[in-house]
Amino acid sequence: MTHLNNQNSPFIHFHQRINFQFDGKKYHGYKGDTIASALLRHGIKLIGRSFKYHRPRGIYTCGIEEPNALVQIISEHSEPNVRATIKKIYEGMEVESQNRWPSIEFDIGSVNSILSPLFSAGFYYKTFMGPHKSFWKKIYEPVIRKAAGLGKPPKEFKAISSHLHHNVDIVIVGGGLNGLLAASSLIDTQYDILLIEGDNQLGGILNNSSKINEINGQRPQEWAKETIESIKKSKNIKILNNTLVTTYNYINHLIAVEDKYVGAKPAEDKVNSTLHKIRTEHVILSNGHIERFLSFQNNDLPGIMLGASFEKFICRYGVIPSKEPVIFSNNSNSNSLIQTLLELHIKPKAYIDSRSGEQIEGELFELIRKNDIPLYTNSQVKAAYGNKKLEKIVVQDSSGGINEITTDFLCVSGGINPDVHLFTQSKGLLEWDDKDLTYKPSKSFQNTITLGSASGQFNFEEIENELNQKLKIFNVNKIIIKIKSNTASRYQIQKLWEVPAHKTSMWSKSFIDLQNDVTTKDIRQAISEGFDRIEHLKRFTTNSMGTDQGKISSINALGIVSDLLDKKVNEVGTTIYRPPYAPLSFAAIAGRNSYEFYDPERKSPIHQWHIKNGAVFEDVGQWKRPWYFPLSKSETMYDAVQRESKTVRESAGILDGSTLGKIEIKGKDALQFMNLIYTNSFTKMNAGSARYALMLGEDGMVKDDGIICKISDEHFIATTTTGGAANVLACMEEYAQTEWPNLNVYMNSITEQFATFNISGPKTRDIMSKVFPEIDFSNQAFPFMTFQFHEFQNTQLRIMRASFTGEMGYEIYVPSNSALKIWEQIQEAGKEFGLTPYGTETMHLLRAEKGYIIIGQDTDGSITPIDLGLNWMIGKTKTDFLGKRSLTRSDTVRPDRKQLVGILPLNKEDSLEEGQHILLNESLQTPVPMLGHITSSYHSPIMGHTFGLAVIKDGRSLIGTKAFASTSNQKTIPVEIVKPIFYDEKNERLVS
Amino acid sequence: MLLIECPYCGPRDQSEFSNGGEAHVKRPDGSQEISDREWGEYVFIRSNPKGLFYERWVHSHGCRKWFNCVRDTSTDEILKIYKLDDPKPPLKDFENKIQTPSGEPDVGSGNFTVKK
Ligand SMILES: [Zn+2]
């Protein structure tokens, strides 16, 4: 089928054959081909099935604006929704069509086309409301999900991308005629410039059409080649090809994605795409224009294509999609297509123009007459027909007569729009141009310059003027550019949005959005139902909500709406174009923040030992903490936790507490600062002693807890919860800087500098004395809540007598480098005493038996220290601390606040469930009075049954009463409300 | 993404900073003497104007310093950045031009032409 090639195209390497597959069949193209151009070379028109109605669809455009020709690339981890008009082929590429079953030629879903009344505007909201709620989930949704949609998500893939930051002075978006002119005028200036082009070569319209004959006396290709060479040689301009600017943010911040594998199979182990994050002073938008289509019956048939795209396929990709196309236009943009065809000795089968003979440009009229092309003026294409591809069109001529023309191809042009997406993303204002019938950039909101057709300036002889005027701010030399064009000297268009149907049928539809299968009838229906605001109409009909954002059709929809409402288009307004300009992959966005780098894992210095000893891990924030240590594969979590906690109570256990936050506070005013941050008073505390402390928010609610060690009035070390470490440090810094800058105080995180071991149980003192024989661990020498520094094996340890298990115990702070060694020594020494390592679950159980709360489990940001019964921790004599005033607010002192209590099941075999409600009556008859809920519950090996902590309204006054707890199987169990302490209430073991 | 000029480090991307809400909200002195209402206003009430706004930022992924900023919330334009101990610049220093990006009305948001 070589007769369909345009060998004149310099961009296709006809001597380099490339083999690829489409739907399992083998085809070939040439180096430089896109999937679309290669398939057109073989006369393939049917590329996919449409979103809702499964109608046959082909290639509608030749670029990024493509609504139809989306394919799945099997050879790239089955990447879906790839535009066939952009993606270049490579040897061995496997491509599949989408949204068809069982095959593209015979598709069962196309019955949807017959069921189309079901799928009309707003069908999601209306059709599937009854008869029962579950119908949606169980019947309608799965059926619709299967029937409607785009490509299939890939099952597994591993894409690699990287991010690159740029700080430049000027970014030129689009390396077409105007982009090249702007760049060449800025060669070797003081500006740092990025010239960004989506295609793999610069040139734009010079490559895509025959619109321009001559630039400054040179053939356009020669001029482009020379200009590009000189830009490449410049010291200040960097060119990024294959790079699409997707986003224009505030303060001239652009996001662009670069495809590193154009025309090649992406390597599995190399960066496939680069996301460029660009901050610039100025942006020059020279990203051109997009042709729009026209609505008429069955304007979606394969074989219908935009006119400028048809020309681009010929010039840029060297393929002539048809030797006898019919052209239908309402504007002067198609003139150059006729030129291009005639130069290749191809005579269009007919030229149909909605404009009158007088309106059509004289040159064009002459050309058509000279070449004897059948001309229909004042005429419109009413409908297209064919079985899975275009076979004939119906034309209404100037006298109203209906003519049928047999043809395999129809080129359509409904006018051109400046590509304003990026300009509107930058918050620039648009203005409707009544003459050119399009929205054009009017007022920039940022340092944005638009050039050429991107600015709505469609006439080549104006370019010189515009460039000189708009680039003046860069003090460039006067630009002299003389362009001889092939096309009409002035862009001219006649209003036409939709051609009314000449006869209706179940199958015939006039589309306004090809990708989302929205018809002009849907628009009319939406308006008749009151959705006459453009943003409402868009959501109700899903018009322009596809991945193409209605690039070729959204302005047409505005035109149709404005006619229906009898308003001007600028009164109808426009919907907002949102980033990204075109879809980009999550892999590109994620960059290196993916896989193992997505959420970093933090590990304690003892981590390897935990693994060796069979720990099962729990995620606590980013930390990996041992959850429990099963003795064998057969020991369940329940058994392990019961065993671990029993061992702690009977002999001894050790917990790796390294993840606890540790903050060091120093400075002349450290004491005063700590008194302001925590509820407790540290003034009378002796140096070398420690205290359990609470931190509140200014609203009086408990935010964090920890142990504060006072080394001196000018030096403290605070521990925080594992999850609260960063927030506590940030809070201290904030108050130190913003509220009390007069205080001389500094703070720093030392969490990762020190490992922490919590060792407790009745045998602890024996173990400690064995490991550290030179230290006196007697109560007299080392009392409860004191700490000491000790030199040990060439490192300094801080040992504290403290416990949160309720047993006597110590906390050992070890510099991380020595931590594992000392941990192993303790394990060794502990063997004879039955020392067991235990994890977070046992820790929680042991704490709960003592009524020690867990921040974030027993508190939820709405609990005060008074609610917890921790009044003793509030420094009564202090005039101020964070949240103090809130503790006497009327809301914080009301008696019916939720308070912490303990819960015991009356039947010991019943188990309490976390999150279940506490009720005063057995009945679950709604409305059930909400008293509060169980915050923690465990099975206690020492009590032999479950117990819980709960926060319930006025809980303390209910202590001793009988109540009920709800269960997850809609029952209640009888419980008793008790004090929130279940073990060693007098703390005798703690201080033993 | 905003470009924020940390007074200590220079211009950096917004992602390095955290916003700290309204600036110049002073924590009441002698907080035990003031009424529930006054204290409640300090804890809970912040203004949320469309237009000029004094706000706080912290360079949390940088020098960890807090500083103040005047930003036009309708355009996101940062008009002034100053250190905590610098005096509060008076409103009259700034032109309060509620010129929203899409020419929306002074109150609310959405598409101007549609709202008409
Ligand atoms: Zn900084």
XYZ file of N, CA, C and O in Angstrom, chain B:
464
model
N 2.487 26.032 43.348
C 3.254 26.022 44.595
C 3.891 27.389 44.820
O 4.549 27.918 43.944
N 3.663 27.916 46.010
C 4.194 29.238 46.313
C 5.720 29.207 46.416
O 6.306 28.175 46.738
N 6.299 30.355 46.161
C 7.728 30.545 46.408
C 7.801 31.464 47.618
O 7.293 32.582 47.588
N 8.391 30.974 48.699
C 8.383 31.726 49.955
C 9.814 32.098 50.311
O 10.704 31.241 50.303
N 10.011 33.372 50.626
C 11.372 33.818 50.927
C 11.603 33.771 52.430
O 11.230 34.682 53.156
N 12.216 32.691 52.877
C 12.564 32.580 54.299
C 13.542 33.709 54.627
O 14.529 33.881 53.923
N 13.273 34.483 55.697
C 14.183 35.596 56.004
C 15.575 35.118 56.397
O 16.503 35.911 56.478
N 15.725 33.824 56.664
C 17.026 33.304 57.086
C 17.719 32.509 55.980
O 18.934 32.434 55.942
N 16.938 31.885 55.085
C 17.534 30.992 54.076
C 17.351 31.474 52.636
O 18.007 30.954 51.742
N 16.403 32.396 52.403
C 16.155 32.823 51.040
C 14.946 32.128 50.441
O 14.234 31.405 51.138
N 14.701 32.346 49.130
C 13.482 31.809 48.508
C 13.522 30.291 48.366
O 14.502 29.744 47.863
N 12.479 29.635 48.824
C 12.374 28.171 48.743
C 10.933 27.797 48.383
O 10.009 28.573 48.608
N 10.773 26.566 47.887
C 9.437 26.071 47.556
C 8.563 25.936 48.803
O 9.054 25.614 49.884
N 7.294 26.121 48.593
C 6.317 26.038 49.678
C 6.395 24.715 50.436
O 6.125 24.656 51.635
N 6.771 23.643 49.714
C 6.766 22.317 50.348
C 7.752 22.226 51.507
O 7.683 21.302 52.300
N 8.678 23.202 51.630
C 9.606 23.179 52.761
C 9.007 23.829 54.005
O 9.604 23.783 55.077
N 7.839 24.454 53.855
C 7.291 25.259 54.943
C 5.988 24.671 55.473
O 5.326 23.886 54.802
N 5.629 25.080 56.692
C 4.296 24.800 57.212
C 3.648 26.120 57.574
O 4.316 27.021 58.090
N 2.351 26.181 57.327
C 1.616 27.393 57.657
C 1.193 27.346 59.114
O 0.764 26.315 59.612
N 1.288 28.474 59.798
C 0.939 28.512 61.227
C -0.259 29.374 61.529
O -0.444 29.817 62.660
N -1.097 29.635 60.522
C -2.321 30.395 60.773
C -2.062 31.876 61.013
O -0.970 32.391 60.754
N -3.067 32.532 61.544
C -3.027 33.987 61.689
C -1.871 34.443 62.587
O -1.583 33.822 63.608
N -1.239 35.518 62.186
C -0.142 36.081 62.967
C -0.663 37.166 63.908
O -1.804 37.616 63.775
N 0.190 37.578 64.831
C -0.118 38.666 65.776
C -1.315 38.336 66.657
O -2.057 39.224 67.064
N -1.548 37.063 66.903
C -2.542 36.675 67.910
C -1.738 36.420 69.174
O -1.090 35.395 69.306
N -1.778 37.363 70.078
C -0.892 37.251 71.235
C -1.526 36.381 72.308
O -2.703 36.494 72.605
N -0.717 35.499 72.876
C -1.207 34.682 73.992
C -1.438 35.616 75.179
O -0.535 36.356 75.574
N -2.660 35.605 75.765
C -2.946 36.569 76.834
C -2.002 36.382 78.022
O -1.691 35.257 78.412
N -1.563 37.505 78.568
C -0.754 37.452 79.788
C -1.677 37.215 80.969
O -2.847 37.564 80.930
N -1.136 36.685 82.036
C -1.918 36.474 83.252
C -3.216 35.772 82.934
O -4.311 36.224 83.266
N -3.091 34.650 82.271
C -4.259 34.048 81.647
C -5.341 33.635 82.633
O -6.470 33.402 82.253
N -5.018 33.533 83.937
C -6.050 33.099 84.887
C -7.063 34.197 85.182
O -8.170 33.919 85.617
N -6.676 35.466 84.930
C -7.591 36.547 85.299
C -8.628 36.830 84.212
O -9.658 37.428 84.487
N -8.361 36.421 82.991
C -9.268 36.817 81.912
C -10.487 35.899 81.851
O -10.478 34.800 82.394
N -11.533 36.380 81.189
C -12.798 35.639 81.157
C -12.700 34.430 80.232
O -11.816 34.352 79.373
N -13.623 33.510 80.407
C -13.725 32.346 79.523
C -13.793 32.795 78.073
O -13.194 32.196 77.184
N -14.555 33.856 77.851
C -14.761 34.306 76.487
C -13.453 34.794 75.859
O -13.115 34.396 74.741
N -12.757 35.643 76.620
C -11.490 36.177 76.086
C -10.509 35.040 75.785
O -9.862 35.019 74.750
N -10.391 34.123 76.745
C -9.472 33.001 76.536
C -9.932 32.124 75.366
O -9.131 31.712 74.525
N -11.225 31.870 75.307
C -11.786 31.062 74.220
C -11.499 31.687 72.864
O -11.202 30.990 71.890
N -11.547 33.030 72.826
C -11.256 33.683 71.547
C -9.801 33.499 71.154
O -9.487 33.286 69.986
N -8.917 33.541 72.140
C -7.507 33.313 71.832
C -7.295 31.880 71.316
O -6.562 31.648 70.349
N -7.968 30.925 71.969
C -7.714 29.530 71.606
C -8.380 29.155 70.276
O -7.791 28.482 69.444
N -9.613 29.615 70.093
C -10.405 29.053 69.000
C -10.672 29.991 67.823
O -10.975 29.524 66.737
N -10.638 31.300 68.037
C -11.142 32.207 66.994
C -9.986 32.809 66.195
O -9.058 33.383 66.752
N -10.082 32.626 64.866
C -9.092 33.244 63.976
C -9.858 33.904 62.830
O -10.925 33.436 62.434
N -9.304 34.984 62.301
C -9.975 35.598 61.156
C -9.579 34.868 59.879
O -8.548 34.196 59.831
N -10.413 34.987 58.869
C -10.204 34.252 57.625
C -10.631 35.143 56.466
O -11.602 34.874 55.790
N -9.894 36.243 56.282
C -10.371 37.230 55.307
C -10.072 36.830 53.869
O -9.142 36.060 53.618
N -10.865 37.336 52.970
C -10.502 37.285 51.557
C -9.782 38.586 51.268
O -10.370 39.650 51.347
N -8.500 38.506 51.004
C -7.721 39.713 50.809
C -6.481 39.673 51.680
O -5.882 38.612 51.860
N -6.116 40.814 52.260
C -4.861 40.892 53.010
C -4.956 40.131 54.316
O -5.922 40.253 55.062
N -3.930 39.339 54.589
C -3.940 38.479 55.761
C -2.537 38.423 56.344
O -1.569 38.184 55.629
N -2.446 38.655 57.647
C -1.173 38.495 58.356
C -1.109 37.056 58.833
O -1.985 36.617 59.563
N -0.086 36.343 58.427
C -0.028 34.937 58.818
C 1.384 34.521 59.190
O 2.346 35.225 58.925
N 1.455 33.353 59.808
C 2.746 32.834 60.271
C 3.154 31.639 59.421
O 2.312 30.868 58.962
N 4.447 31.506 59.203
C 4.980 30.330 58.533
C 6.178 29.839 59.328
O 6.809 30.610 60.048
N 6.483 28.575 59.174
C 7.701 28.049 59.771
C 8.436 27.244 58.707
O 7.826 26.499 57.938
N 9.741 27.448 58.659
C 10.561 26.746 57.665
C 10.894 25.363 58.220
O 12.032 25.074 58.595
N 9.860 24.494 58.246
C 9.983 23.238 58.989
C 10.980 22.260 58.368
O 11.581 21.476 59.076
N 11.151 22.296 57.055
C 12.175 21.433 56.446
C 13.389 22.263 56.057
O 13.973 22.075 54.989
N 13.713 23.219 56.923
C 14.865 24.066 56.654
C 15.445 24.493 57.983
O 15.803 23.642 58.802
N 15.439 25.798 58.252
C 16.070 26.307 59.465
C 15.164 26.210 60.685
O 15.582 26.514 61.781
N 13.920 25.804 60.507
C 12.927 25.630 61.576
C 12.598 26.935 62.290
O 12.114 26.939 63.416
N 12.822 28.051 61.596
C 12.503 29.351 62.187
C 11.086 29.761 61.792
O 10.648 29.519 60.666
N 10.416 30.408 62.735
C 9.109 30.996 62.457
C 9.306 32.422 61.948
O 10.255 33.099 62.326
N 8.383 32.854 61.094
C 8.407 34.252 60.644
C 7.005 34.647 60.236
O 6.096 33.803 60.159
N 6.823 35.919 59.988
C 5.498 36.435 59.618
C 5.450 36.819 58.156
O 6.481 37.004 57.507
N 4.217 36.954 57.659
C 4.032 37.154 56.229
C 2.706 37.888 56.019
O 1.751 37.684 56.770
N 2.680 38.764 55.037
C 1.409 39.352 54.622
C 1.095 38.786 53.242
O 1.897 38.916 52.319
N -0.053 38.125 53.140
C -0.420 37.474 51.884
C -1.833 37.911 51.498
O -2.687 38.095 52.366
N -2.034 38.119 50.213
C -3.378 38.387 49.722
C -4.023 37.031 49.438
O -3.629 36.331 48.513
N -5.004 36.668 50.263
C -5.560 35.318 50.129
C -6.373 35.154 48.849
O -6.672 34.031 48.450
N -6.746 36.256 48.222
C -7.538 36.104 46.999
C -6.663 35.891 45.777
O -7.109 35.364 44.777
N -5.413 36.306 45.872
C -4.522 36.125 44.719
C -3.323 35.256 45.070
O -2.565 34.877 44.188
N -3.147 34.958 46.349
C -1.994 34.215 46.859
C -0.693 34.998 46.721
O 0.384 34.428 46.857
N -0.799 36.271 46.457
C 0.414 37.068 46.325
C 0.989 37.343 47.714
O 0.267 37.766 48.622
N 2.295 37.070 47.879
C 2.957 37.366 49.150
C 3.489 38.786 49.065
O 4.303 39.107 48.207
N 2.985 39.645 49.939
C 3.303 41.067 49.838
C 4.481 41.449 50.717
O 5.211 42.378 50.415
N 4.632 40.754 51.823
C 5.767 41.087 52.690
C 6.069 39.900 53.604
O 5.162 39.225 54.070
N 7.353 39.699 53.827
C 7.785 38.696 54.801
C 8.688 39.406 55.788
O 9.541 40.198 55.393
N 8.450 39.176 57.076
C 9.252 39.873 58.079
C 9.469 38.971 59.285
O 8.711 38.029 59.521
N 10.525 39.291 60.041
C 10.873 38.447 61.187
C 9.893 38.695 62.326
O 9.206 39.710 62.375
N 9.894 37.763 63.278
C 8.924 37.837 64.378
C 9.075 39.118 65.186
O 8.088 39.666 65.674
N 10.310 39.606 65.324
C 10.475 40.798 66.156
C 10.409 42.089 65.346
O 10.573 43.159 65.885
N 10.149 41.984 64.049
C 9.914 43.191 63.262
C 8.511 43.705 63.560
O 7.619 42.926 63.882
N 8.306 45.033 63.464
C 6.954 45.549 63.746
C 5.962 45.101 62.688
O 6.323 44.838 61.543
N 4.713 45.021 63.100
C 3.642 44.635 62.179
C 3.455 45.752 61.151
O 3.183 46.891 61.521
N 3.621 45.457 59.871
C 3.450 46.527 58.880
C 1.981 46.937 58.805
O 1.104 46.082 58.802
N 1.716 48.239 58.782
C 0.303 48.664 58.773
C -0.372 48.297 57.458
O 0.274 48.239 56.407
N -1.688 48.083 57.537
C -2.471 47.706 56.355
C -2.304 48.696 55.218
O -2.304 48.334 54.054
N -2.158 49.962 55.586
C -2.120 50.991 54.542
C -0.876 50.871 53.662
O -0.799 51.480 52.610
N 0.116 50.093 54.115
C 1.289 49.865 53.275
C 0.959 49.066 52.016
O 1.749 48.982 51.098
N -0.191 48.411 52.051
C -0.511 47.519 50.936
C -1.774 47.975 50.241
O -2.724 48.420 50.881
N -1.735 47.818 48.944
C -2.915 48.154 48.168
C -3.865 46.968 48.282
O -3.530 45.854 47.888
N -5.032 47.191 48.851
C -5.969 46.068 48.986
C -6.805 45.952 47.726
O -7.928 46.418 47.645
N -6.183 45.338 46.729
C -6.883 45.193 45.454
C -7.444 43.790 45.400
O -6.702 42.855 45.179
N -8.715 43.649 45.666
C -9.279 42.303 45.545
C -9.495 42.036 44.071
O -10.557 42.242 43.521
N -8.385 41.647 43.456
C -8.461 41.344 42.038
C -8.208 39.857 41.947
O -7.091 39.386 41.915
N -9.286 39.099 42.014
C -9.126 37.650 42.083
C -8.750 37.103 40.717
O -9.033 37.728 39.703
N -8.126 35.950 40.720
C -7.592 35.420 39.459
C -8.600 35.403 38.333
O -8.288 35.788 37.213
N -9.795 34.955 38.597
C -10.754 34.837 37.510
C -11.785 35.953 37.547
O -12.857 35.834 36.964
N -11.476 37.024 38.257
C -12.406 38.134 38.323
C -13.677 37.782 39.057
O -14.765 38.242 38.715
N -13.541 36.937 40.093
C -14.731 36.539 40.833
C -15.235 37.693 41.698
O -14.520 38.642 41.943
N -16.440 37.542 42.196
C -16.935 38.567 43.101
C -16.141 38.580 44.407
O -15.433 37.627 44.717
N -16.292 39.671 45.192
C -15.510 39.844 46.414
C -15.719 38.719 47.406
O -14.831 38.339 48.142
N -16.949 38.221 47.446
C -17.265 37.190 48.421
C -17.592 35.905 47.673
O -18.220 35.945 46.618
N -17.160 34.799 48.226
C -17.484 33.515 47.605
C -16.552 33.216 46.460
O -15.590 33.922 46.218
N -16.833 32.159 45.755
C -15.969 31.812 44.636
C -16.828 31.316 43.490
O -18.039 31.387 43.526
N -16.197 30.815 42.483
C -16.940 30.303 41.347
C -16.748 31.185 40.145
O -16.006 32.147 40.164
N -17.442 30.847 39.119
C -17.246 31.537 37.857
C -18.080 32.802 37.796
O -19.290 32.767 37.946
N -17.412 33.895 37.596
C -18.075 35.194 37.645
C -19.231 35.285 36.658
O -20.347 35.652 37.015
N -18.958 34.908 35.441
C -19.994 35.074 34.426
C -21.197 34.189 34.721
O -22.326 34.547 34.424
N -20.944 33.048 35.316
C -22.056 32.162 35.651
C -22.876 32.747 36.779
O -24.090 32.712 36.776
N -22.173 33.332 37.757
C -22.868 33.887 38.923
C -23.830 34.995 38.516
O -24.829 35.217 39.173
N -23.467 35.722 37.455
C -24.364 36.783 37.001
C -25.695 36.155 36.652
O -26.709 36.654 36.747
